[in-house]
Tab-separated table of C-alpha atoms in Angstrom:
chain	number	residue	atom	x	y	z
S	1	MET	CA	105.885	73.078	115.346
S	2	LEU	CA	107.818	73.094	112.063
S	3	GLU	CA	104.554	73.738	110.219
S	4	ILE	CA	103.833	76.821	112.340
S	5	ILE	CA	107.375	78.148	111.855
S	6	SER	CA	107.044	77.656	108.100
S	7	PHE	CA	103.747	79.540	107.998
S	8	VAL	CA	105.195	82.403	110.068
S	9	PHE	CA	108.253	82.618	107.813
S	10	VAL	CA	106.146	82.715	104.642
S	11	PHE	CA	103.867	85.327	106.219
S	12	LEU	CA	106.860	87.527	107.119
S	13	VAL	CA	108.201	87.223	103.570
S	14	GLY	CA	104.748	88.236	102.358
S	15	LEU	CA	104.827	91.314	104.611
S	16	ILE	CA	108.232	92.349	103.266
S	17	VAL	CA	107.127	91.920	99.663
S	18	GLY	CA	103.903	93.702	100.604
S	19	SER	CA	105.963	96.780	101.470
S	20	PHE	CA	107.352	96.673	97.927
S	21	VAL	CA	103.805	96.229	96.610
S	22	ASN	CA	102.937	99.560	98.232
S	23	VAL	CA	105.844	101.154	96.388
S	24	CYS	CA	104.591	99.732	93.086
S	25	ILE	CA	101.012	100.883	93.724
S	26	TYR	CA	102.208	104.434	94.355
S	27	ARG	CA	104.918	104.717	91.696
S	28	ILE	CA	103.865	102.698	88.643
S	29	PRO	CA	100.837	104.835	87.693
S	30	ARG	CA	102.911	107.973	88.306
S	31	LYS	CA	105.673	106.601	86.049
S	32	ILE	CA	108.281	106.767	88.815
S	33	SER	CA	111.041	104.158	89.030
S	34	ILE	CA	110.227	101.418	91.532
S	35	ILE	CA	113.950	101.005	92.270
S	36	LYS	CA	114.996	104.526	93.212
S	37	PRO	CA	114.828	107.032	94.844
S	38	ARG	CA	114.230	105.802	98.376
S	39	SER	CA	110.722	105.876	99.777
S	40	ARG	CA	109.645	109.323	100.963
S	41	CYS	CA	106.844	110.748	103.063
S	42	PRO	CA	104.125	111.915	100.628
S	43	ALA	CA	103.527	114.996	102.805
S	44	CYS	CA	107.002	116.395	103.578
S	45	GLN	CA	109.029	114.405	101.003
S	46	SER	CA	111.674	113.498	103.591
S	47	PRO	CA	113.351	110.105	102.968
S	48	ILE	CA	112.006	107.309	105.155
S	49	LYS	CA	114.708	105.703	107.285
S	50	ALA	CA	115.165	101.937	107.187
S	51	LEU	CA	114.007	101.545	110.800
S	52	ASP	CA	110.842	103.478	109.962
S	53	ASN	CA	110.110	101.254	106.982
S	54	ILE	CA	109.695	97.884	108.704
S	55	PRO	CA	106.390	96.322	107.569
S	56	LEU	CA	103.591	96.711	110.160
S	57	ILE	CA	105.980	97.278	113.074
S	58	SER	CA	107.076	100.776	112.055
S	59	PHE	CA	103.473	101.822	111.457
S	60	VAL	CA	102.506	100.735	114.973
S	61	ILE	CA	105.573	102.262	116.673
S	62	LEU	CA	105.112	105.594	114.878
S	63	GLY	CA	101.400	105.630	115.637
S	64	GLY	CA	100.560	105.825	111.956
S	65	LYS	CA	102.382	109.150	111.532
S	66	CYS	CA	105.512	110.417	109.785
S	67	ARG	CA	108.427	110.788	112.208
S	68	ASN	CA	109.503	114.090	110.615
S	69	CYS	CA	106.326	116.060	109.926
S	70	GLY	CA	103.701	114.159	111.906
S	71	ALA	CA	101.462	113.684	108.868
S	72	LYS	CA	99.134	110.706	109.094
S	73	ILE	CA	100.149	107.570	107.209
S	74	SER	CA	97.299	105.896	105.370
S	75	TRP	CA	95.979	102.627	106.797
S	76	ARG	CA	96.267	101.370	103.223
S	77	TYR	CA	99.977	100.627	103.691
S	78	PRO	CA	99.737	98.092	106.556
S	79	LEU	CA	96.555	96.614	105.066
S	80	VAL	CA	98.322	95.920	101.761
S	81	GLU	CA	101.237	94.340	103.631
S	82	LEU	CA	98.842	92.159	105.624
S	83	ALA	CA	96.900	91.181	102.512
S	84	ASN	CA	100.074	90.106	100.723
S	85	GLY	CA	101.194	88.163	103.781
S	86	PHE	CA	97.921	86.245	103.984
S	87	LEU	CA	97.938	85.578	100.226
S	88	TYR	CA	101.438	84.099	100.541
S	89	VAL	CA	100.249	81.865	103.383
S	90	LEU	CA	97.312	80.760	101.228
S	91	ALA	CA	99.745	79.905	98.442
S	92	PHE	CA	102.031	77.997	100.824
S	93	ASN	CA	99.060	75.978	102.019
S	94	LEU	CA	98.971	74.361	98.562
S	95	ILE	CA	102.424	72.900	99.146
S	96	LEU	CA	102.009	72.042	102.810
S	97	HIS	CA	99.063	69.754	102.185
S	98	GLY	CA	100.521	68.211	99.060
S	99	ARG	CA	97.942	69.642	96.681
S	100	ASP	CA	100.528	71.113	94.325
S	101	ASN	CA	104.233	71.440	93.552
S	102	TRP	CA	106.760	74.215	94.027
S	103	GLY	CA	106.244	75.472	90.479
S	104	ILE	CA	102.575	76.157	91.195
S	105	PHE	CA	103.608	77.772	94.484
S	106	VAL	CA	105.895	80.255	92.714
S	107	VAL	CA	103.146	81.066	90.202
S	108	ALA	CA	100.731	81.594	93.108
S	109	LEU	CA	103.147	84.049	94.750
S	110	TYR	CA	103.586	85.939	91.483
S	111	LEU	CA	99.856	86.192	90.823
S	112	SER	CA	99.141	87.216	94.422
S	113	THR	CA	101.574	90.123	94.241
S	114	VAL	CA	100.683	91.299	90.723
S	115	PHE	CA	96.935	90.996	91.336
S	116	LEU	CA	97.257	93.035	94.535
S	117	ILE	CA	99.123	95.791	92.683
S	118	ILE	CA	96.530	95.811	89.892
S	119	PHE	CA	93.649	95.821	92.396
S	120	PHE	CA	94.693	99.052	94.093
S	121	ILE	CA	96.034	100.867	91.030
S	122	ASP	CA	92.753	100.327	89.196
S	123	LEU	CA	90.817	101.280	92.315
S	124	ASP	CA	92.740	104.557	92.653
S	125	PHE	CA	93.501	105.561	89.068
S	126	ARG	CA	90.993	103.616	86.917
S	127	ILE	CA	93.872	102.155	84.896
S	128	ILE	CA	95.609	98.789	84.644
S	129	PRO	CA	99.220	99.322	83.479
S	130	ASP	CA	100.323	97.425	80.365
S	131	SER	CA	103.659	96.767	82.067
S	132	LEU	CA	101.845	94.388	84.426
S	133	THR	CA	99.362	92.709	82.083
S	134	ILE	CA	101.497	92.279	78.959
S	135	SER	CA	104.433	90.914	80.950
S	136	GLY	CA	101.921	88.691	82.753
S	137	ILE	CA	100.609	87.340	79.449
S	138	ILE	CA	104.139	86.476	78.317
S	139	ILE	CA	104.979	84.791	81.635
S	140	GLY	CA	101.666	82.905	81.713
S	141	LEU	CA	102.146	81.501	78.221
S	142	ALA	CA	105.820	80.701	78.869
S	143	VAL	CA	105.333	78.770	82.127
S	144	SER	CA	102.620	76.630	80.514
S	145	PHE	CA	105.422	74.752	78.730
S	146	LEU	CA	106.968	73.680	82.057
S	147	PRO	CA	106.244	70.050	83.066
S	148	CYS	CA	105.341	71.077	86.629
S	149	MET	CA	102.361	73.141	85.461
S	150	HIS	CA	98.943	71.467	85.523
S	151	LEU	CA	97.772	73.669	82.659
S	152	ARG	CA	98.991	72.427	79.279
S	153	TRP	CA	100.358	74.967	76.825
S	154	LEU	CA	97.398	74.533	74.460
S	155	ASP	CA	94.934	75.291	77.270
S	156	SER	CA	96.990	78.354	78.168
S	157	PHE	CA	96.964	79.721	74.622
S	158	VAL	CA	93.250	78.994	74.187
S	159	GLY	CA	92.553	80.642	77.549
S	160	PHE	CA	94.581	83.684	76.512
S	161	PHE	CA	92.670	83.976	73.229
S	162	ILE	CA	89.225	83.421	74.757
S	163	GLY	CA	89.925	85.750	77.675
S	164	GLY	CA	90.975	88.578	75.388
S	165	ALA	CA	88.405	87.951	72.645
S	166	LEU	CA	85.485	87.429	75.027
S	167	PHE	CA	86.113	90.603	77.003
S	168	LEU	CA	86.824	92.578	73.826
S	169	THR	CA	83.446	91.466	72.456
S	170	ILE	CA	81.706	92.400	75.703
S	171	ALA	CA	83.406	95.806	75.609
S	172	GLU	CA	82.363	96.430	71.994
S	173	VAL	CA	78.748	95.448	72.677
S	174	GLY	CA	78.688	97.537	75.852
S	175	ASP	CA	80.076	100.569	74.026
S	176	ARG	CA	77.305	100.348	71.433
S	177	ILE	CA	74.541	99.871	73.996
S	178	PHE	CA	75.626	102.551	76.473
S	179	LYS	CA	77.131	104.911	73.867
S	180	LYS	CA	80.315	105.204	75.927
S	181	GLU	CA	83.299	103.114	76.987
S	182	SER	CA	81.910	100.266	79.084
S	183	MET	CA	85.165	98.388	79.690
S	184	GLY	CA	88.731	99.642	79.464
S	185	GLY	CA	91.512	98.087	77.444
S	186	GLY	CA	93.298	97.233	80.675
S	187	ASP	CA	90.441	94.942	81.715
S	188	ILE	CA	90.668	93.135	78.374
S	189	LYS	CA	94.416	92.594	78.727
S	190	LEU	CA	93.971	91.487	82.341
S	191	ALA	CA	91.397	88.916	81.194
S	192	ALA	CA	93.820	87.681	78.524
S	193	MET	CA	96.544	87.389	81.172
S	194	MET	CA	94.245	85.429	83.462
S	195	GLY	CA	93.292	83.161	80.581
S	196	ALA	CA	96.976	82.408	79.981
S	197	PHE	CA	97.428	81.333	83.603
S	198	LEU	CA	94.031	79.732	84.281
S	199	GLY	CA	92.887	78.210	80.972
S	200	TRP	CA	89.649	78.685	79.056
S	201	LYS	CA	87.312	77.002	81.548
S	202	ASN	CA	88.461	79.114	84.462
S	203	ILE	CA	88.384	82.369	82.490
S	204	LEU	CA	84.689	81.745	81.852
S	205	LEU	CA	84.268	81.198	85.592
S	206	VAL	CA	86.143	84.460	86.222
S	207	LEU	CA	83.663	86.317	84.011
S	208	VAL	CA	80.698	84.878	85.923
S	209	ILE	CA	82.143	85.578	89.386
S	210	ALA	CA	83.423	89.063	88.504
S	211	SER	CA	80.096	90.031	86.944
S	212	PHE	CA	78.217	88.795	90.010
S	213	LEU	CA	80.520	90.711	92.357
S	214	GLY	CA	80.274	93.793	90.165
S	215	VAL	CA	76.481	93.764	90.220
S	216	VAL	CA	76.186	93.127	93.974
S	217	PHE	CA	78.799	95.636	95.143
S	218	GLY	CA	77.893	98.085	92.390
S	219	VAL	CA	74.271	98.251	93.505
S	220	VAL	CA	75.302	98.610	97.158
S	221	LEU	CA	77.762	101.406	96.376
S	222	ILE	CA	75.322	103.264	94.131
S	223	LEU	CA	72.559	103.097	96.742
S	224	SER	CA	74.854	104.192	99.561
S	225	ALA	CA	76.897	106.823	97.709
S	226	LYS	CA	76.057	110.508	97.942
S	227	ASP	CA	77.637	111.134	94.539
S	228	LYS	CA	75.642	108.808	92.272
S	229	ILE	CA	77.662	109.700	89.170
S	230	SER	CA	81.061	108.759	90.634
S	231	ALA	CA	79.544	105.594	92.115
S	232	ARG	CA	78.587	104.472	88.614
S	233	THR	CA	82.210	104.653	87.458
S	234	ILE	CA	83.379	101.753	89.616
S	235	PRO	CA	86.381	100.022	87.969
S	236	PHE	CA	85.924	96.384	86.965
S	237	GLY	CA	89.546	95.374	87.562
S	238	PRO	CA	89.239	94.739	91.327
S	239	TYR	CA	86.334	92.349	90.712
S	240	LEU	CA	88.381	90.536	88.073
S	241	VAL	CA	91.260	90.201	90.535
S	242	ILE	CA	89.053	88.699	93.255
S	243	ALA	CA	87.431	86.360	90.731
S	244	GLY	CA	90.845	85.387	89.353
S	245	LEU	CA	92.139	84.389	92.787
S	246	ILE	CA	88.987	82.377	93.479
S	247	ALA	CA	89.341	80.599	90.125
S	248	PHE	CA	93.048	79.926	90.680
S	249	TYR	CA	92.551	78.236	94.046
S	250	TRP	CA	89.079	76.736	93.796
S	251	GLY	CA	88.099	76.934	90.128
S	252	GLU	CA	88.327	73.216	89.413
S	253	GLN	CA	86.186	72.337	92.433
S	254	ILE	CA	83.564	74.975	91.591
S	255	ILE	CA	83.303	73.798	87.982
S	256	ARG	CA	83.123	70.155	89.052
S	257	TYR	CA	80.378	70.843	91.606
S	258	TYR	CA	78.445	72.848	89.022
S	259	LEU	CA	78.650	70.077	86.410
S	260	GLU	CA	77.575	67.491	88.983
S	261	PHE	CA	74.651	69.715	89.995
S	262	ILE	CA	73.284	70.245	86.475
S	263	SER	CA	73.727	66.562	85.575
S	264	ARG	CA	71.407	65.370	88.356
């Protein structure tokens, strides 16, 4: 019973933080303060009351519409809240089953929230803000000195260097081959950030997984899209985010299984 209560509590915290994630996704690329002013309806600009800003519940009660003007509220908002809630539960599962310590849990919460913000900003605006990646690099390198972290500081610094250098090289080669920008600077900084948190082995795994996802979903989107040109400009950041989460939670197991497979 206590386990269920704990999961529900963590999920609710994730929903609340998820509401703030929505604020960040909307405001950061528009260079609006994430602290003030209060949240407003994008259609009529009327301030959203506290009772109308309860994660998930308010959306359901209001029927997905603004109380003042009746404009439809995007399904994106509750979906982001749900996604953050489930990511927090996934992070808490590490602690509950004794796989990791509270330090790793806090890092998992941080990465879940930041990755979710990056995912949707890059999806919408084709940019990854430096305020998220550069601060992430600093935090990733700093926490590697803490005794509770599995990743030693040397692995973190090597991962940071390889992540940045590897993706910079890929970008330079791609630019020369395709005669245009093949990978943005934000992707390179995101890779460096992931390297700082995950280490050099996992950043290589991230590259493999993200490339695979990019090819599979890219082909599907290009074949199904009416506008073939816009379909070819799919941002790489969301694939990096998915690959980064996979590497964070299951990277060691995937690498171990792969090494066992090729050594047979």
